[in-house]
mmCIF file of C-alpha atoms in Angstrom:
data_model
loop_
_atom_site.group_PDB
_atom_site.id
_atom_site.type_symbol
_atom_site.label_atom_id
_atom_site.label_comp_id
_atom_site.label_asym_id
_atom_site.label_seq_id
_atom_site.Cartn_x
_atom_site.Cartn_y
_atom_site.Cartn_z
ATOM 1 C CA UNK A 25 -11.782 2.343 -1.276
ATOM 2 C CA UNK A 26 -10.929 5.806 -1.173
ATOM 3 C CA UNK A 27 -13.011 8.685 -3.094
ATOM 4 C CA UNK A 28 -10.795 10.891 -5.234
ATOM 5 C CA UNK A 29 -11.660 14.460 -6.880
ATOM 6 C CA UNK A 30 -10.752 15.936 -10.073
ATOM 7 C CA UNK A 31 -8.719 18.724 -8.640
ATOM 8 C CA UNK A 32 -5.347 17.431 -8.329
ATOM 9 C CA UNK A 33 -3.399 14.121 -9.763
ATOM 10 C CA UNK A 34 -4.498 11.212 -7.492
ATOM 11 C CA UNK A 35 -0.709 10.115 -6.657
ATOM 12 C CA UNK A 36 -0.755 13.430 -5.376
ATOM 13 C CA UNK A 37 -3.920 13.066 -3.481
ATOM 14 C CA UNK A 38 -2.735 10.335 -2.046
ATOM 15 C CA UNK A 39 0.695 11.362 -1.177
ATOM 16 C CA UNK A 40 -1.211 14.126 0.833
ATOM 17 C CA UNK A 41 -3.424 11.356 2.797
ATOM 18 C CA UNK A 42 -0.358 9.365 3.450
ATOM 19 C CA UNK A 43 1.438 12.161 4.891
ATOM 20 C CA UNK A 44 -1.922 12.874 7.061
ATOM 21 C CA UNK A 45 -1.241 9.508 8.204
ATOM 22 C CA UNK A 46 2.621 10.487 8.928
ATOM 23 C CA UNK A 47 1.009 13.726 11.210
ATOM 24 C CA UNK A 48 -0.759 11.459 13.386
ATOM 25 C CA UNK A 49 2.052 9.204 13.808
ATOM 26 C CA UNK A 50 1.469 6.464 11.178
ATOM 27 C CA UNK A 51 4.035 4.790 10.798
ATOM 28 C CA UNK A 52 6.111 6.310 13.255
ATOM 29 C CA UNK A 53 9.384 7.747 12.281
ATOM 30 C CA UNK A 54 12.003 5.595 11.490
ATOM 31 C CA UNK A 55 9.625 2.496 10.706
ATOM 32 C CA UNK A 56 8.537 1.135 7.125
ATOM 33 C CA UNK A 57 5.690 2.018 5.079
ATOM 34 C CA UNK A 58 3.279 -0.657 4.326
ATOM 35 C CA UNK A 59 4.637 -2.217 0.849
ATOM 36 C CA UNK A 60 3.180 -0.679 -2.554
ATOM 37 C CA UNK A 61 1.251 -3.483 -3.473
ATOM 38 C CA UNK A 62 -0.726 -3.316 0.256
ATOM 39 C CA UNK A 63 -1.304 0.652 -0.332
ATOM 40 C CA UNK A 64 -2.153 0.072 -3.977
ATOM 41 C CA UNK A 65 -4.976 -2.494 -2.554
ATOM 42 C CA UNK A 66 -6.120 -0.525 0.542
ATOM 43 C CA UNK A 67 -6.725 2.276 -1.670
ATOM 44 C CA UNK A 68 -7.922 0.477 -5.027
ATOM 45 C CA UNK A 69 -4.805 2.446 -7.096
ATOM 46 C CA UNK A 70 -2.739 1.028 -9.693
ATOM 47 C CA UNK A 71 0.829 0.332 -8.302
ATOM 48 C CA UNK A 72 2.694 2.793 -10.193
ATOM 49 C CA UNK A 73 0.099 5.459 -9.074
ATOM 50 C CA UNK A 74 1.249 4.689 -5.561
ATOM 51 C CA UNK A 75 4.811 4.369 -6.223
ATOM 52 C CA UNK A 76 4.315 8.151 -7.884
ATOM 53 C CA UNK A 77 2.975 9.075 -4.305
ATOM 54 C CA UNK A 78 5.319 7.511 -2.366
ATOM 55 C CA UNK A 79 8.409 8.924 -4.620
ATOM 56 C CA UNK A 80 6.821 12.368 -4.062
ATOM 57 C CA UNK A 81 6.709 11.647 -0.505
ATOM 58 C CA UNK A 82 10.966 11.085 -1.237
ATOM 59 C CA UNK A 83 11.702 13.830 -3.082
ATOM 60 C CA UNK A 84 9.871 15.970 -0.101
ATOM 61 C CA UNK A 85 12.201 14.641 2.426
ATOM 62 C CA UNK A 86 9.458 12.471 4.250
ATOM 63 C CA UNK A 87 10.380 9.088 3.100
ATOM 64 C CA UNK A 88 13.494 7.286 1.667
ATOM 65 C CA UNK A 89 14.171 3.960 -0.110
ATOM 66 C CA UNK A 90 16.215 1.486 1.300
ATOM 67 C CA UNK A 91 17.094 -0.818 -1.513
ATOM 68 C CA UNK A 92 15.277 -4.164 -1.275
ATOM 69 C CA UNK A 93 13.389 -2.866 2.253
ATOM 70 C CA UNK A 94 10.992 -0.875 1.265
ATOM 71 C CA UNK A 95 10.300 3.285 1.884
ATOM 72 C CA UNK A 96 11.066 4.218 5.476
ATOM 73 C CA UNK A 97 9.741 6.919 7.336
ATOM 74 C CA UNK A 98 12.685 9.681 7.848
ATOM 75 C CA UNK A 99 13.515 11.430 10.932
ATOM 76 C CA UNK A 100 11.844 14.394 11.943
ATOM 77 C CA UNK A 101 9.369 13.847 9.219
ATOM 78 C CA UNK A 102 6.129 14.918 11.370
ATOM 79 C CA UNK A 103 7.850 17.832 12.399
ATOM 80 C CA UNK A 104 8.781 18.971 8.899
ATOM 81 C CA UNK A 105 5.000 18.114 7.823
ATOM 82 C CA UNK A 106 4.087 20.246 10.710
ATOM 83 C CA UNK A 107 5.693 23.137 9.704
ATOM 84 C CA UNK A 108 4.829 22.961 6.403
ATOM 85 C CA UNK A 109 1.269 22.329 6.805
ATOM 86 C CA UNK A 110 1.268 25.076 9.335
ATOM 87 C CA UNK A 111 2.429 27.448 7.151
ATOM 88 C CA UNK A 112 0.292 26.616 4.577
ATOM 89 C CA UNK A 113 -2.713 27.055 6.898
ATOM 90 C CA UNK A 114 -1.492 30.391 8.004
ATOM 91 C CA UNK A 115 -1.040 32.072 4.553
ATOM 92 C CA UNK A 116 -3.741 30.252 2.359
ATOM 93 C CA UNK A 117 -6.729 29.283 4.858
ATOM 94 C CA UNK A 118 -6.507 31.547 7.877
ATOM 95 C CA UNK A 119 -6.935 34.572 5.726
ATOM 96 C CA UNK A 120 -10.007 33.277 4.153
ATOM 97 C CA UNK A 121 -11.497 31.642 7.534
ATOM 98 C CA UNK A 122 -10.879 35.192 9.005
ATOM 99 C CA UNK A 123 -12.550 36.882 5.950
ATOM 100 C CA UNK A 124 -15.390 34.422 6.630
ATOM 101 C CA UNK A 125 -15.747 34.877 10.069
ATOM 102 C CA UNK A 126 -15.967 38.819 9.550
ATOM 103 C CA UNK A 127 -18.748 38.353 6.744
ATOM 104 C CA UNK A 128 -20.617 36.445 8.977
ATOM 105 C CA UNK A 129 -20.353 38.268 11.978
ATOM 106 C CA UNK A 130 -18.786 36.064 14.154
ATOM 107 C CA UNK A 131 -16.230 37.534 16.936
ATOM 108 C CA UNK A 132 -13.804 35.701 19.465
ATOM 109 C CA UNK A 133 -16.034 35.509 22.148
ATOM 110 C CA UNK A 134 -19.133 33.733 19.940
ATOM 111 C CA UNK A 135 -16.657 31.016 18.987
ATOM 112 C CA UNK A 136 -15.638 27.731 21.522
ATOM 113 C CA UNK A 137 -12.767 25.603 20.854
ATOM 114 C CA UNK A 138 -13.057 21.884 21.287
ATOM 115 C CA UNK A 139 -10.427 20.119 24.213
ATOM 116 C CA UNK A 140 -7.514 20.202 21.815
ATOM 117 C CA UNK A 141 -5.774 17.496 24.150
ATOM 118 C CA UNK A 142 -8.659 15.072 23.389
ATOM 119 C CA UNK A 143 -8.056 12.476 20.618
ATOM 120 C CA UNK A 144 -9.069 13.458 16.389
ATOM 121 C CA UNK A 145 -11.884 10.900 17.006
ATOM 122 C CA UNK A 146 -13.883 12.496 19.654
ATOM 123 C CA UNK A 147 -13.521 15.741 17.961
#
Protein backbone atom coordinates (compact mmCIF):
# COMPACT_ATOMS: atom_id res chain seq x y z
CA UNK A 1 0.00 0.00 0.00
CA UNK A 2 1.31 3.15 -1.05
CA UNK A 3 1.31 6.46 1.28
CA UNK A 4 -0.19 9.46 -0.48
CA UNK A 5 0.04 13.34 0.56
CA UNK A 6 -2.38 16.04 0.37
CA UNK A 7 -0.46 18.09 -2.11
CA UNK A 8 -1.54 16.96 -5.38
CA UNK A 9 -4.64 14.64 -6.73
CA UNK A 10 -3.57 11.00 -6.05
CA UNK A 11 -4.21 9.85 -9.86
CA UNK A 12 -1.71 12.33 -10.31
CA UNK A 13 0.57 11.06 -7.68
CA UNK A 14 0.42 8.04 -9.03
CA UNK A 15 0.77 8.79 -12.62
CA UNK A 16 4.14 10.38 -11.41
CA UNK A 17 5.26 6.94 -9.59
CA UNK A 18 4.27 5.01 -12.60
CA UNK A 19 6.25 7.05 -14.85
CA UNK A 20 9.27 6.63 -12.16
CA UNK A 21 8.72 3.13 -12.90
CA UNK A 22 8.82 3.92 -16.87
CA UNK A 23 12.55 5.84 -16.04
CA UNK A 24 13.96 2.79 -14.73
CA UNK A 25 12.72 0.71 -17.43
CA UNK A 26 9.42 -0.73 -16.08
CA UNK A 27 7.77 -1.96 -18.38
CA UNK A 28 10.05 -1.49 -21.07
CA UNK A 29 9.00 0.39 -24.08
CA UNK A 30 6.78 -1.11 -26.31
CA UNK A 31 5.39 -3.73 -23.64
CA UNK A 32 1.95 -3.54 -21.65
CA UNK A 33 1.21 -2.04 -18.44
CA UNK A 34 0.03 -4.28 -15.78
CA UNK A 35 -4.00 -4.20 -16.17
CA UNK A 36 -6.00 -1.47 -14.02
CA UNK A 37 -7.49 -3.74 -11.77
CA UNK A 38 -3.67 -5.22 -10.76
CA UNK A 39 -2.41 -1.40 -10.28
CA UNK A 40 -5.65 -0.47 -8.55
CA UNK A 41 -4.77 -3.53 -6.01
CA UNK A 42 -0.96 -3.07 -5.76
CA UNK A 43 -1.60 0.36 -4.80
CA UNK A 44 -5.00 0.04 -2.73
CA UNK A 45 -6.76 2.85 -5.36
CA UNK A 46 -10.13 2.73 -6.65
CA UNK A 47 -10.06 1.71 -10.41
CA UNK A 48 -11.16 4.82 -11.90
CA UNK A 49 -8.45 6.65 -9.80
CA UNK A 50 -5.96 4.56 -11.72
CA UNK A 51 -7.54 4.72 -14.99
CA UNK A 52 -7.32 8.82 -14.32
CA UNK A 53 -3.47 8.12 -13.94
CA UNK A 54 -2.98 6.01 -16.59
CA UNK A 55 -5.13 8.38 -19.12
CA UNK A 56 -2.83 11.20 -17.91
CA UNK A 57 0.02 9.07 -18.62
CA UNK A 58 -1.89 9.08 -22.54
CA UNK A 59 -2.55 12.37 -22.96
CA UNK A 60 1.39 13.00 -22.02
CA UNK A 61 2.50 10.86 -24.82
CA UNK A 62 3.87 8.00 -22.48
CA UNK A 63 1.24 5.44 -22.90
CA UNK A 64 -1.51 4.55 -25.47
CA UNK A 65 -4.61 2.30 -25.52
CA UNK A 66 -4.89 -0.43 -27.70
CA UNK A 67 -8.52 -1.32 -27.74
CA UNK A 68 -9.25 -4.56 -25.85
CA UNK A 69 -5.16 -4.93 -24.95
CA UNK A 70 -4.62 -2.83 -22.50
CA UNK A 71 -2.20 0.66 -22.21
CA UNK A 72 1.16 0.07 -23.87
CA UNK A 73 4.22 1.69 -23.19
CA UNK A 74 5.10 4.14 -26.32
CA UNK A 75 8.32 4.50 -27.96
CA UNK A 76 10.84 6.69 -26.76
CA UNK A 77 8.82 7.20 -23.67
CA UNK A 78 11.94 7.12 -21.11
CA UNK A 79 13.63 9.43 -23.19
CA UNK A 80 10.80 11.96 -23.31
CA UNK A 81 10.41 11.43 -19.34
CA UNK A 82 14.05 12.13 -19.27
CA UNK A 83 13.97 15.26 -20.75
CA UNK A 84 11.21 16.42 -19.10
CA UNK A 85 12.16 15.50 -15.71
CA UNK A 86 15.52 16.95 -16.48
CA UNK A 87 14.29 20.07 -17.21
CA UNK A 88 12.21 20.27 -14.47
CA UNK A 89 15.16 19.56 -12.14
CA UNK A 90 17.21 22.20 -13.78
CA UNK A 91 14.76 25.17 -13.48
CA UNK A 92 12.74 24.29 -10.23
CA UNK A 93 15.26 22.22 -7.88
CA UNK A 94 18.79 23.05 -8.96
CA UNK A 95 18.25 26.67 -8.19
CA UNK A 96 17.08 25.98 -4.76
CA UNK A 97 19.74 23.02 -4.04
CA UNK A 98 22.34 25.68 -5.20
CA UNK A 99 20.76 28.39 -2.93
CA UNK A 100 21.03 25.73 -0.21
CA UNK A 101 24.33 24.71 -0.72
CA UNK A 102 25.55 28.49 -0.60
CA UNK A 103 23.57 29.09 2.80
CA UNK A 104 25.20 26.34 4.17
CA UNK A 105 28.52 26.77 3.09
CA UNK A 106 29.14 23.95 1.17
CA UNK A 107 31.57 24.26 -2.06
CA UNK A 108 32.45 21.68 -4.92
CA UNK A 109 35.27 20.28 -3.39
CA UNK A 110 33.35 19.42 0.24
CA UNK A 111 30.79 17.47 -1.78
CA UNK A 112 31.42 13.49 -3.19
CA UNK A 113 29.26 11.97 -5.69
CA UNK A 114 28.18 8.40 -5.31
CA UNK A 115 29.38 5.72 -8.46
CA UNK A 116 26.60 6.93 -10.71
CA UNK A 117 27.12 3.59 -12.81
CA UNK A 118 26.15 1.55 -9.70
CA UNK A 119 22.50 0.37 -9.46
CA UNK A 120 19.44 2.95 -7.52
CA UNK A 121 19.61 0.23 -4.80
CA UNK A 122 23.08 0.49 -3.59
CA UNK A 123 22.84 4.16 -3.71
Amino acid sequence: MADWNNQSPIYLQLADRLSQNLLDGQPPEGASMPSVRVLAAEFGLNPLTVNRALQAMVDAGLLESRRGLGMFVLPQASERLRASERERFLQSEWPLLVAKLKRLGINAADLTWPDLNTTKDSL
